[in-house]
Coordinates of C-alpha atoms and ligand atoms in Angstrom, one line a residue:
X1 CA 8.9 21.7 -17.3
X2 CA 8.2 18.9 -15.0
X3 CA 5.9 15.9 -16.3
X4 CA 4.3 14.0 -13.1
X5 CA 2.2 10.8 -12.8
X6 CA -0.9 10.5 -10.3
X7 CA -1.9 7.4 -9.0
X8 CA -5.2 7.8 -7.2
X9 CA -6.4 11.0 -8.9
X10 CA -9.7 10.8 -7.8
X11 CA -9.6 10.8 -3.7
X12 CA -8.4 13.4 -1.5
X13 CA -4.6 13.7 -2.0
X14 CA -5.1 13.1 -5.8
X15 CA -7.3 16.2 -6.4
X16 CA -5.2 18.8 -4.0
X17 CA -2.1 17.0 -6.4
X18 CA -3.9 18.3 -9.6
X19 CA -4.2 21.9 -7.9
X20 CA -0.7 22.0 -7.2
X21 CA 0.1 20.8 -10.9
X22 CA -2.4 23.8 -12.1
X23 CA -0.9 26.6 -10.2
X24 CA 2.6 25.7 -11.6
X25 CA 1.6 24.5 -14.9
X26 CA 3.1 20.7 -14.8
X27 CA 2.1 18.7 -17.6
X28 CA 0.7 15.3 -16.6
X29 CA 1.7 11.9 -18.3
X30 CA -1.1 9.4 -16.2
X31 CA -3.9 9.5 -14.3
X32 CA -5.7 6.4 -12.1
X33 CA -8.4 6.4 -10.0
X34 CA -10.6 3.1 -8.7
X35 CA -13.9 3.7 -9.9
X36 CA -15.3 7.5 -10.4
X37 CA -16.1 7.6 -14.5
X38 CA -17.2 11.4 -14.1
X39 CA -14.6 13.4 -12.6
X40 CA -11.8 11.2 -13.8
X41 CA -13.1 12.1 -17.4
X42 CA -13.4 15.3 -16.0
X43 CA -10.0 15.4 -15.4
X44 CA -8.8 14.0 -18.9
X45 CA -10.4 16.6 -20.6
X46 CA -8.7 19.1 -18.4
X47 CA -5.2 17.5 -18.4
X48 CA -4.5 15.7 -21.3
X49 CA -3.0 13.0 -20.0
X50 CA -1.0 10.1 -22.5
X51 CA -2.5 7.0 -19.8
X52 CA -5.1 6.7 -17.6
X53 CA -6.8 4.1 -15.8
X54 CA -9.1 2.3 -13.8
X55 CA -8.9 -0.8 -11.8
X56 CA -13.0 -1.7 -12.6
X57 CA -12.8 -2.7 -15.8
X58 CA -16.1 -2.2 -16.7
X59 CA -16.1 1.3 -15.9
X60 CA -12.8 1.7 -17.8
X61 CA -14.7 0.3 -21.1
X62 CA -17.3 3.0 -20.2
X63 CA -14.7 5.7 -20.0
X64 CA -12.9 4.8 -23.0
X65 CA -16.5 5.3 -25.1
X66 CA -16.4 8.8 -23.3
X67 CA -13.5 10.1 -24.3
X68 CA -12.5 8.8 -27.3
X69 CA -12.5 12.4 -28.9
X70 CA -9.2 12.6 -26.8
X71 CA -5.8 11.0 -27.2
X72 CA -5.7 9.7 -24.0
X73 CA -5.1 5.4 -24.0
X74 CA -7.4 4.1 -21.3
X75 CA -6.3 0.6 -19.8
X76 CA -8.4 -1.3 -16.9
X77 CA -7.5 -3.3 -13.9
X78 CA -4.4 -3.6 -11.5
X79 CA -2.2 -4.3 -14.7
X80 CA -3.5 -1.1 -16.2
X81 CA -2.8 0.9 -13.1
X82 CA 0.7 -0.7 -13.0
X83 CA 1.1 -0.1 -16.8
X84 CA 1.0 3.7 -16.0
X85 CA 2.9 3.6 -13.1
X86 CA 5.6 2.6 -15.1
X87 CA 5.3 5.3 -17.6
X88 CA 8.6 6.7 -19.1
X89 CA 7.5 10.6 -19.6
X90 CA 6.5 10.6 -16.2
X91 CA 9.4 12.5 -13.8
X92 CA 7.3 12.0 -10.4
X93 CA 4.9 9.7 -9.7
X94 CA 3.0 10.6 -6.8
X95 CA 0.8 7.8 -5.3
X96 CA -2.2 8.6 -3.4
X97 CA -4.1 5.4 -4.1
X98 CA -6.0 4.0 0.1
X99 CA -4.2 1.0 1.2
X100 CA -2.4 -1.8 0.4
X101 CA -3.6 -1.8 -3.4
X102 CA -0.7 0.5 -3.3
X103 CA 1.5 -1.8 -3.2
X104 CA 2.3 -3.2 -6.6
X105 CA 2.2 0.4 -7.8
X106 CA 4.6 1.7 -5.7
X107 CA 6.9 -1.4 -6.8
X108 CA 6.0 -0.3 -10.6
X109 CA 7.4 3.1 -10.6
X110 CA 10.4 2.9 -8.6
X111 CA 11.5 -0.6 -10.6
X112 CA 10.9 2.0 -13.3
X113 CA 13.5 4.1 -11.7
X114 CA 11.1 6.6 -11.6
X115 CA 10.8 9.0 -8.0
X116 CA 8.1 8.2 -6.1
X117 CA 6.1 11.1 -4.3
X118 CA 4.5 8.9 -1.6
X119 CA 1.1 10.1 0.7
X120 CA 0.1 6.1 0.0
X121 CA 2.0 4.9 3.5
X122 CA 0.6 1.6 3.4
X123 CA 2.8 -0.1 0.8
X124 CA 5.9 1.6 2.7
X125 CA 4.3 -0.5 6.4
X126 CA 3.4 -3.2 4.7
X127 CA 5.9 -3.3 1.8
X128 CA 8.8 -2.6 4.1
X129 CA 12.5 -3.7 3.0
X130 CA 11.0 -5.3 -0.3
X131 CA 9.8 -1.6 -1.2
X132 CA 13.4 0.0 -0.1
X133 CA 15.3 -2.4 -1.7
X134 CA 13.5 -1.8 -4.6
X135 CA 14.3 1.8 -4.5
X136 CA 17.9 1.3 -3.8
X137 CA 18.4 -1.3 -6.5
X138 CA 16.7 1.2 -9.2
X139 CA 18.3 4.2 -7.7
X140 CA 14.7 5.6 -7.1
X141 CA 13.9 8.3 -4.6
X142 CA 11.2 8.1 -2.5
X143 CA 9.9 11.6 -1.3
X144 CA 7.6 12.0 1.6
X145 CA 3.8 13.2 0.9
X146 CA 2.6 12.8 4.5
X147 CA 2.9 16.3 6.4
X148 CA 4.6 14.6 9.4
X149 CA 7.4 12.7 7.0
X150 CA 7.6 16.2 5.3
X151 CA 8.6 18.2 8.1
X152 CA 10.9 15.8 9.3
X153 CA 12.2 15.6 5.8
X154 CA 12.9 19.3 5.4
X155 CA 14.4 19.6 9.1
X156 CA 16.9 17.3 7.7
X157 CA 17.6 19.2 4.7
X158 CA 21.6 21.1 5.7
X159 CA 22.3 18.1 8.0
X160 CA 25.9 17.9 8.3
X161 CA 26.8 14.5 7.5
X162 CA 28.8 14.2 10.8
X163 CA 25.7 15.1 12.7
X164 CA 23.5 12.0 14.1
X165 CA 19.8 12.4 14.1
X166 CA 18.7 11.6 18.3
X167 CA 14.9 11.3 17.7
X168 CA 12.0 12.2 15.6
X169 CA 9.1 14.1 17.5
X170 CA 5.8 13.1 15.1
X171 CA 3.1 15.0 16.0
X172 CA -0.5 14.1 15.8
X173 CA -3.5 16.0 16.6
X174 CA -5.3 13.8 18.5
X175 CA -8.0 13.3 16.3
X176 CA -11.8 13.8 17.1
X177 CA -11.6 11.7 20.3
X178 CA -9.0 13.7 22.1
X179 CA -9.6 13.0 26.1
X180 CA -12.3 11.1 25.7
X181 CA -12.3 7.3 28.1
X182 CA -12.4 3.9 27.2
X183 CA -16.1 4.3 28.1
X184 CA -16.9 7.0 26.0
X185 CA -15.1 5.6 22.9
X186 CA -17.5 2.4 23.5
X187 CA -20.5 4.4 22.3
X188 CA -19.1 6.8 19.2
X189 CA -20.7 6.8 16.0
X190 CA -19.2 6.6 12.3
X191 CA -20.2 10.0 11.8
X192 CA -18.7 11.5 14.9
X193 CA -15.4 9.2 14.1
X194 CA -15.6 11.1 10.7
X195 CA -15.6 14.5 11.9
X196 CA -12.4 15.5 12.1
X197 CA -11.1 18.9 13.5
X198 CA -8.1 19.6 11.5
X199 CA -7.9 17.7 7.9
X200 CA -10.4 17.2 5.6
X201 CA -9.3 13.4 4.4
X202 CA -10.3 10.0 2.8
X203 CA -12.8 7.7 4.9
X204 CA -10.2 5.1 5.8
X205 CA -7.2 7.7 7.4
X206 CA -10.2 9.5 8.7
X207 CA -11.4 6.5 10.6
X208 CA -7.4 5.5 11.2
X209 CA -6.9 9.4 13.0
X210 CA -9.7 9.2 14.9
X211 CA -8.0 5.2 16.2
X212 CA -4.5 6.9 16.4
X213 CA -4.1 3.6 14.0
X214 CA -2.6 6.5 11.3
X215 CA -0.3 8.0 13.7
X216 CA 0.7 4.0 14.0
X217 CA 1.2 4.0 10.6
X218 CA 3.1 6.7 10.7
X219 CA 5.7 5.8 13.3
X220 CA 6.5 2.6 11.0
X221 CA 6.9 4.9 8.2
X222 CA 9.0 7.3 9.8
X223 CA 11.3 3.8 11.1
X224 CA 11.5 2.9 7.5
X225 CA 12.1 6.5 5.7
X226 CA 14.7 8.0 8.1
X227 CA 16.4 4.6 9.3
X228 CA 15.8 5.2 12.5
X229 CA 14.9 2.6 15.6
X230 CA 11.2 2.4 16.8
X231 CA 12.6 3.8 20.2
X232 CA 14.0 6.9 19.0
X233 CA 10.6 8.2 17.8
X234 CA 8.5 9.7 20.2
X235 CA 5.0 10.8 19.4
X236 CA 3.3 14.0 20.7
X237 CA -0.5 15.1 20.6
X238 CA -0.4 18.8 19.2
X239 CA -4.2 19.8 18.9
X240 CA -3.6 23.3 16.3
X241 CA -1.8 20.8 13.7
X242 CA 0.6 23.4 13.1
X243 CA 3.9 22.3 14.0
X244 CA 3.9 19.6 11.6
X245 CA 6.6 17.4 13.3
X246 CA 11.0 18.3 14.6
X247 CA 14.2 16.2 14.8
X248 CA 16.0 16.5 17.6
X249 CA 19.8 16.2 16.9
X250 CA 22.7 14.7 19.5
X251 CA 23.3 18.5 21.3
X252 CA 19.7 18.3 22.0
X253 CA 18.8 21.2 19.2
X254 CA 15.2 20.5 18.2
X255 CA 14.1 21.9 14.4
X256 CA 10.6 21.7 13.4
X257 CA 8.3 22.7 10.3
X258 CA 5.7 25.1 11.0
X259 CA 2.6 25.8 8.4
X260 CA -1.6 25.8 8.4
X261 CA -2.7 22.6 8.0
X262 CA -3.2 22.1 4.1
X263 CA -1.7 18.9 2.9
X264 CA -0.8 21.1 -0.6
X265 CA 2.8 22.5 1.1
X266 CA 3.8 18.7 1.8
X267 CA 2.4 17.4 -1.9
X268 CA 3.9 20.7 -3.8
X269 CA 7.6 20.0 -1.5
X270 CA 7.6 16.5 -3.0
X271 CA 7.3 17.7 -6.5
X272 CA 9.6 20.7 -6.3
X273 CA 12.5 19.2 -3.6
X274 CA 15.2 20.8 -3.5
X275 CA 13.7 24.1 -4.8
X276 CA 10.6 25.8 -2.8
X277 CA 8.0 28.0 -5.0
X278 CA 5.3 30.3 -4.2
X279 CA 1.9 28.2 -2.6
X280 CA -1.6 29.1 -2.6
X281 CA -1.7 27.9 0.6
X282 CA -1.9 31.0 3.0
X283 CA 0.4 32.5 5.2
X284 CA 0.9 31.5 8.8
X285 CA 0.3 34.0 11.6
X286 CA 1.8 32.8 15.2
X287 CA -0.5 35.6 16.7
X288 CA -3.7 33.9 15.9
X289 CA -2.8 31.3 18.0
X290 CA -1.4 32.8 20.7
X291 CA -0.4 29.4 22.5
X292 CA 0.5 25.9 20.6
X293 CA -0.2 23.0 22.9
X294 CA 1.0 19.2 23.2
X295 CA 0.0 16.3 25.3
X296 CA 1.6 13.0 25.9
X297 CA -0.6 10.2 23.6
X298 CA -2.9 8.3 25.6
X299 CA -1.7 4.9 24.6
X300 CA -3.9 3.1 27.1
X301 CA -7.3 4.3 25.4
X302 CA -5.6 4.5 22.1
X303 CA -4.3 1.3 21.9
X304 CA -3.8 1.3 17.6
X305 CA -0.3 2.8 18.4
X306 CA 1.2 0.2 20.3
X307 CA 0.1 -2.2 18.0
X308 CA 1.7 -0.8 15.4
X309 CA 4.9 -0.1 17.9
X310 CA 4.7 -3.8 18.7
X311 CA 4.0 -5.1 14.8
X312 CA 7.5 -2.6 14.0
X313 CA 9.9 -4.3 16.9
X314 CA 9.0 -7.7 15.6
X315 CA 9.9 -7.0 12.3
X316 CA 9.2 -9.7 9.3
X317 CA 5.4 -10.0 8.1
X318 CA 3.8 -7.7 11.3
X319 CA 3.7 -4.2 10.0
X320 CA 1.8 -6.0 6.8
X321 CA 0.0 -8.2 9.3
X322 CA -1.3 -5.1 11.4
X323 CA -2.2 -3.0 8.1
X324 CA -4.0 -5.8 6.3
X325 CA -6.1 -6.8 10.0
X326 CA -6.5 -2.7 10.6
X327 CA -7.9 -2.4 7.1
X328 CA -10.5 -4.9 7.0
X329 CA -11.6 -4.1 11.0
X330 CA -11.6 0.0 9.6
X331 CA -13.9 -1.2 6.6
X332 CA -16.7 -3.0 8.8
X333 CA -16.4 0.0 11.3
X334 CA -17.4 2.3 8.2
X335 CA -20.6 -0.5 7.2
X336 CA -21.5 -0.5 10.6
X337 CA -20.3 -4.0 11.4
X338 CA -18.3 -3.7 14.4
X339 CA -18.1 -1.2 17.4
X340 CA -15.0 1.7 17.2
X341 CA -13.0 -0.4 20.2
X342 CA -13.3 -3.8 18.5
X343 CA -10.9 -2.0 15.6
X344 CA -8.0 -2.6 18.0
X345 CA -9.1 -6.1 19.5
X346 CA -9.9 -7.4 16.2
X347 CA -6.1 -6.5 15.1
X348 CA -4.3 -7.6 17.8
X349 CA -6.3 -10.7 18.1
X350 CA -5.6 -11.4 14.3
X351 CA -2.4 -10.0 14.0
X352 CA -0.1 -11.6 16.4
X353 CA -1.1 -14.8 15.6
X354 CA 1.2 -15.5 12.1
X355 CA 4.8 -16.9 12.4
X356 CA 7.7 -14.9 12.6
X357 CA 10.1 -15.3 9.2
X358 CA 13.4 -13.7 8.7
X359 CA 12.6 -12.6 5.2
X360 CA 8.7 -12.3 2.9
X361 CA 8.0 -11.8 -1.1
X362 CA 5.2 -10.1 -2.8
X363 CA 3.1 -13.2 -2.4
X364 CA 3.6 -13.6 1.2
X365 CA 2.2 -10.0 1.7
X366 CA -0.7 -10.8 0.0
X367 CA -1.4 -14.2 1.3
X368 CA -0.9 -12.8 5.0
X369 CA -3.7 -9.8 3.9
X370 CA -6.3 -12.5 2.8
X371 CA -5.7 -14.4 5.7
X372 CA -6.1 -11.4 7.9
X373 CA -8.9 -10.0 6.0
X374 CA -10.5 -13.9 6.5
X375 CA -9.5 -13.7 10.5
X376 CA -10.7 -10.1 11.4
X377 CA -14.6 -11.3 9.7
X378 CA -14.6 -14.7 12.3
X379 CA -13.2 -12.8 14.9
X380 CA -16.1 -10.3 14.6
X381 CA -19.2 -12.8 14.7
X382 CA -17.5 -14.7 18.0
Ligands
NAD1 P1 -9.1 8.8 -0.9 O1 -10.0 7.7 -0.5 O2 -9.7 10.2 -0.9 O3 -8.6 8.5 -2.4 C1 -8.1 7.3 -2.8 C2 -7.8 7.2 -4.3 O4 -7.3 5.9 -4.6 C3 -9.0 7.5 -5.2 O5 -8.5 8.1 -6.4 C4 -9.5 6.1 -5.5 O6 -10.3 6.0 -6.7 C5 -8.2 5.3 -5.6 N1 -8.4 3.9 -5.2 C6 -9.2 3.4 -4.1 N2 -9.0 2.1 -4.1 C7 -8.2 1.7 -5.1 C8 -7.7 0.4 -5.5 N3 -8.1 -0.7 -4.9 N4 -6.9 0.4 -6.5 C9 -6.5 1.5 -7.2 N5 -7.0 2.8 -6.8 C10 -7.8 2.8 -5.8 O7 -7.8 8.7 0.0 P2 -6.9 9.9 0.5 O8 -7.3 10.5 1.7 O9 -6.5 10.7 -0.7 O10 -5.6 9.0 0.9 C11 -4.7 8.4 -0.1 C12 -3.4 8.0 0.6 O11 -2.7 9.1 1.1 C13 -3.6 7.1 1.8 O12 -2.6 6.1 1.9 C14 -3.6 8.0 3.0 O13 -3.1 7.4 4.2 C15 -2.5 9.0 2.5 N6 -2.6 10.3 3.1 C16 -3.7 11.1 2.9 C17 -3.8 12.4 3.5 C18 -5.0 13.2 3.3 O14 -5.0 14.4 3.7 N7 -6.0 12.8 2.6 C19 -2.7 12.8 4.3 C20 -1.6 12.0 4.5 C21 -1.5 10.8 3.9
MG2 MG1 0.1 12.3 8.4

């Protein structure tokens, strides 16, 4: 019976994690969450865990008073989190914790040795060789969560070892401002930038699809996962969100992963690689589609992904750079601070300013997000 470990129970790939754990019965060493009391009690009482945590620490004295009928240990703060991410009886840790507060988890379970189940792409971008080192040294998997990594993931499963990869073909659907100009992006609302057609998500990726900032993200996550150059991954808009992403090898054979759009196929993969099990995710049917489409990105109007393309090809401190700038300008977006286009200014403005280095730490990482954090806020009152 496999034991797993949820960091970020609470949010959106937490709670679709816990489904997947129900259907096939897992039991469940820790579970963490930022600040919701109620359903992460919620989920104590239904799981049992040995940990759990919260990183406000008064709310984490609250829960402890509520569940003291159970055994579960409750621990509060970063530390706490990083205390359970650490856990021995845990097998797989998935992390689904928003941004670069990520980080130091991610850096707890695989110096733990433990696989790491990853949807929390962040601390992979930002993280970059000090989080694959880390991995290497400890001998720690790190398993794709994000549907595009997934699909590329399982098209390379039966790779011949002689057989170079060309190019990766990440797919993205477009988000809620397919087609639209430079002057109708000037005008959208939070609300419309949260309405998105395919996934029901988090705030922040929601905000980052709707940028293309994710499928950004992404393309730096795909460099860093499959050890591949920035150039050999091309990006295509695929409205339906059903081809979830191909490889294309060196005779030019493209293989892709197919399925409906539920991120509980990707999640139940992670936890179950190399074997597949039954999903309660339903069947696809070709036939209801009748066509699958796909676009070149609009990298003029969307301008998040070059960043990030940009931020990849200098290497060093810019993926964290771009990350930590895109997470504070996505923040005021969602308070109603800024305007939808200054999200790409703001970064590029901030971003591109730090020196380049030839190697970072921990610290540096973090110094370079409060100085971007600090950048992006002057940079909005000019
Ligand atoms: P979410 O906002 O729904 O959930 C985030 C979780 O992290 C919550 O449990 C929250 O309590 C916790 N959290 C928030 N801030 C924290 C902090 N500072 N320290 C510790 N815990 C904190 O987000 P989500 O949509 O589930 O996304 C989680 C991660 O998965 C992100 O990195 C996202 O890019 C990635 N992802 C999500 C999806 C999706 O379908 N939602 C798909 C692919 C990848
Ligand atoms: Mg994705």
């Amino acid at each position: 019976m496999k034991t797993i470990g949820i960091l970020g129970s609470t949010g959106s790939i937490g709670t679709q994690s816990l489904d997947v754990a129900r259907q096939h019965g897992y039991r469940v060493s820790f579970l963490t969450a930022g600040k919701n009391v109620d359903l992460l009690e919620d989920q104590i009482r239904e799981f049992r865990p040995e940990k759990a945590a919260l990183l406000d620490a008064e709310k984490a004295k609250e829960l402890k008073l509520r569940v003291q009928d159970t055994p579960t240990q409750i621990f509060g703060g970063e530390e706490g989190i990083c205390e359970c991410a650490a856990l021995n009886s845990a097998d797989t840790v998935i992390n689904a914790i928003v941004g670069l507060a990520g980080l130091r988890p991610t850096l707890a379970v695989l110096n733990a040795g433990k696989t790491l189940a990853l949807a929390n792409k962040e601390s992979l971008v930002a993280g970059g060789e000090l989080v694959l080192s880390a991995a290497n040294v400890n001998h720690a998997a790190i398993l794709p969560v994000d549907s595009e990594h997934s699909a590329i993931f399982q098209c390379l499963q039966g790779k011949p070892t002689n057989a170079a990869l060309k190019k990766i073909i990440l797919t993205a659907s477009g988000g809620p401002f397919f087609g639209k100009t430079i002057e109708e992006l000037s005008c959208v609302t939070v609300e419309q930038a949260l309405n998105h057609p395919n996934w029901s998500m988090g705030a922040k990726i929601t905000i980052d699809s709707a940028s293309m900032f994710n499928k950004g993200l992404e393309l730096i996550e795909a460099v860093r996962l499959f050890q591949v150059t920035p150039s050999q991954v091309d990006i295509v808009v695929h409205r339906e969100s059903i081809v979830h992403s191909l490889v294309m090898y060196d005779d030019n054979s493209v293989i892709a992963q197919l399925g409906l759009p539920d991120m509980r196929i990707p999640i139940q993969y992670a936890l179950t690689y190399p074997e597949r099990f039954a999903s309660p995710v339903g069947e696809l049917d070709l036939t209801q589609y009748g066509k699958l489409t796909f676009f070149a990105p609009d990298e003029s109007t969307f301008r998040c992904i070059g960043i990030c393309r940009q931020a990849v090809e200098k290497g060093g401190l810019y993926p964290a750079a771009v990350n930590s700038a895109n997470e504070e300008a996505n923040a005021m977006f969602r308070a109603g601070l800024i305007r939808f286009l200054d999200i790409p200014a703001l970064i590029e403005e901030a971003a591109f300013t730090i020196a380049p280095v030839d190697s970072f730490t921990l610290d540096d990482i973090f110094s370079v997000d409060s100085r971007m954090r600090e950048a992006v806020r002057q940079l909005a009152k000019q």
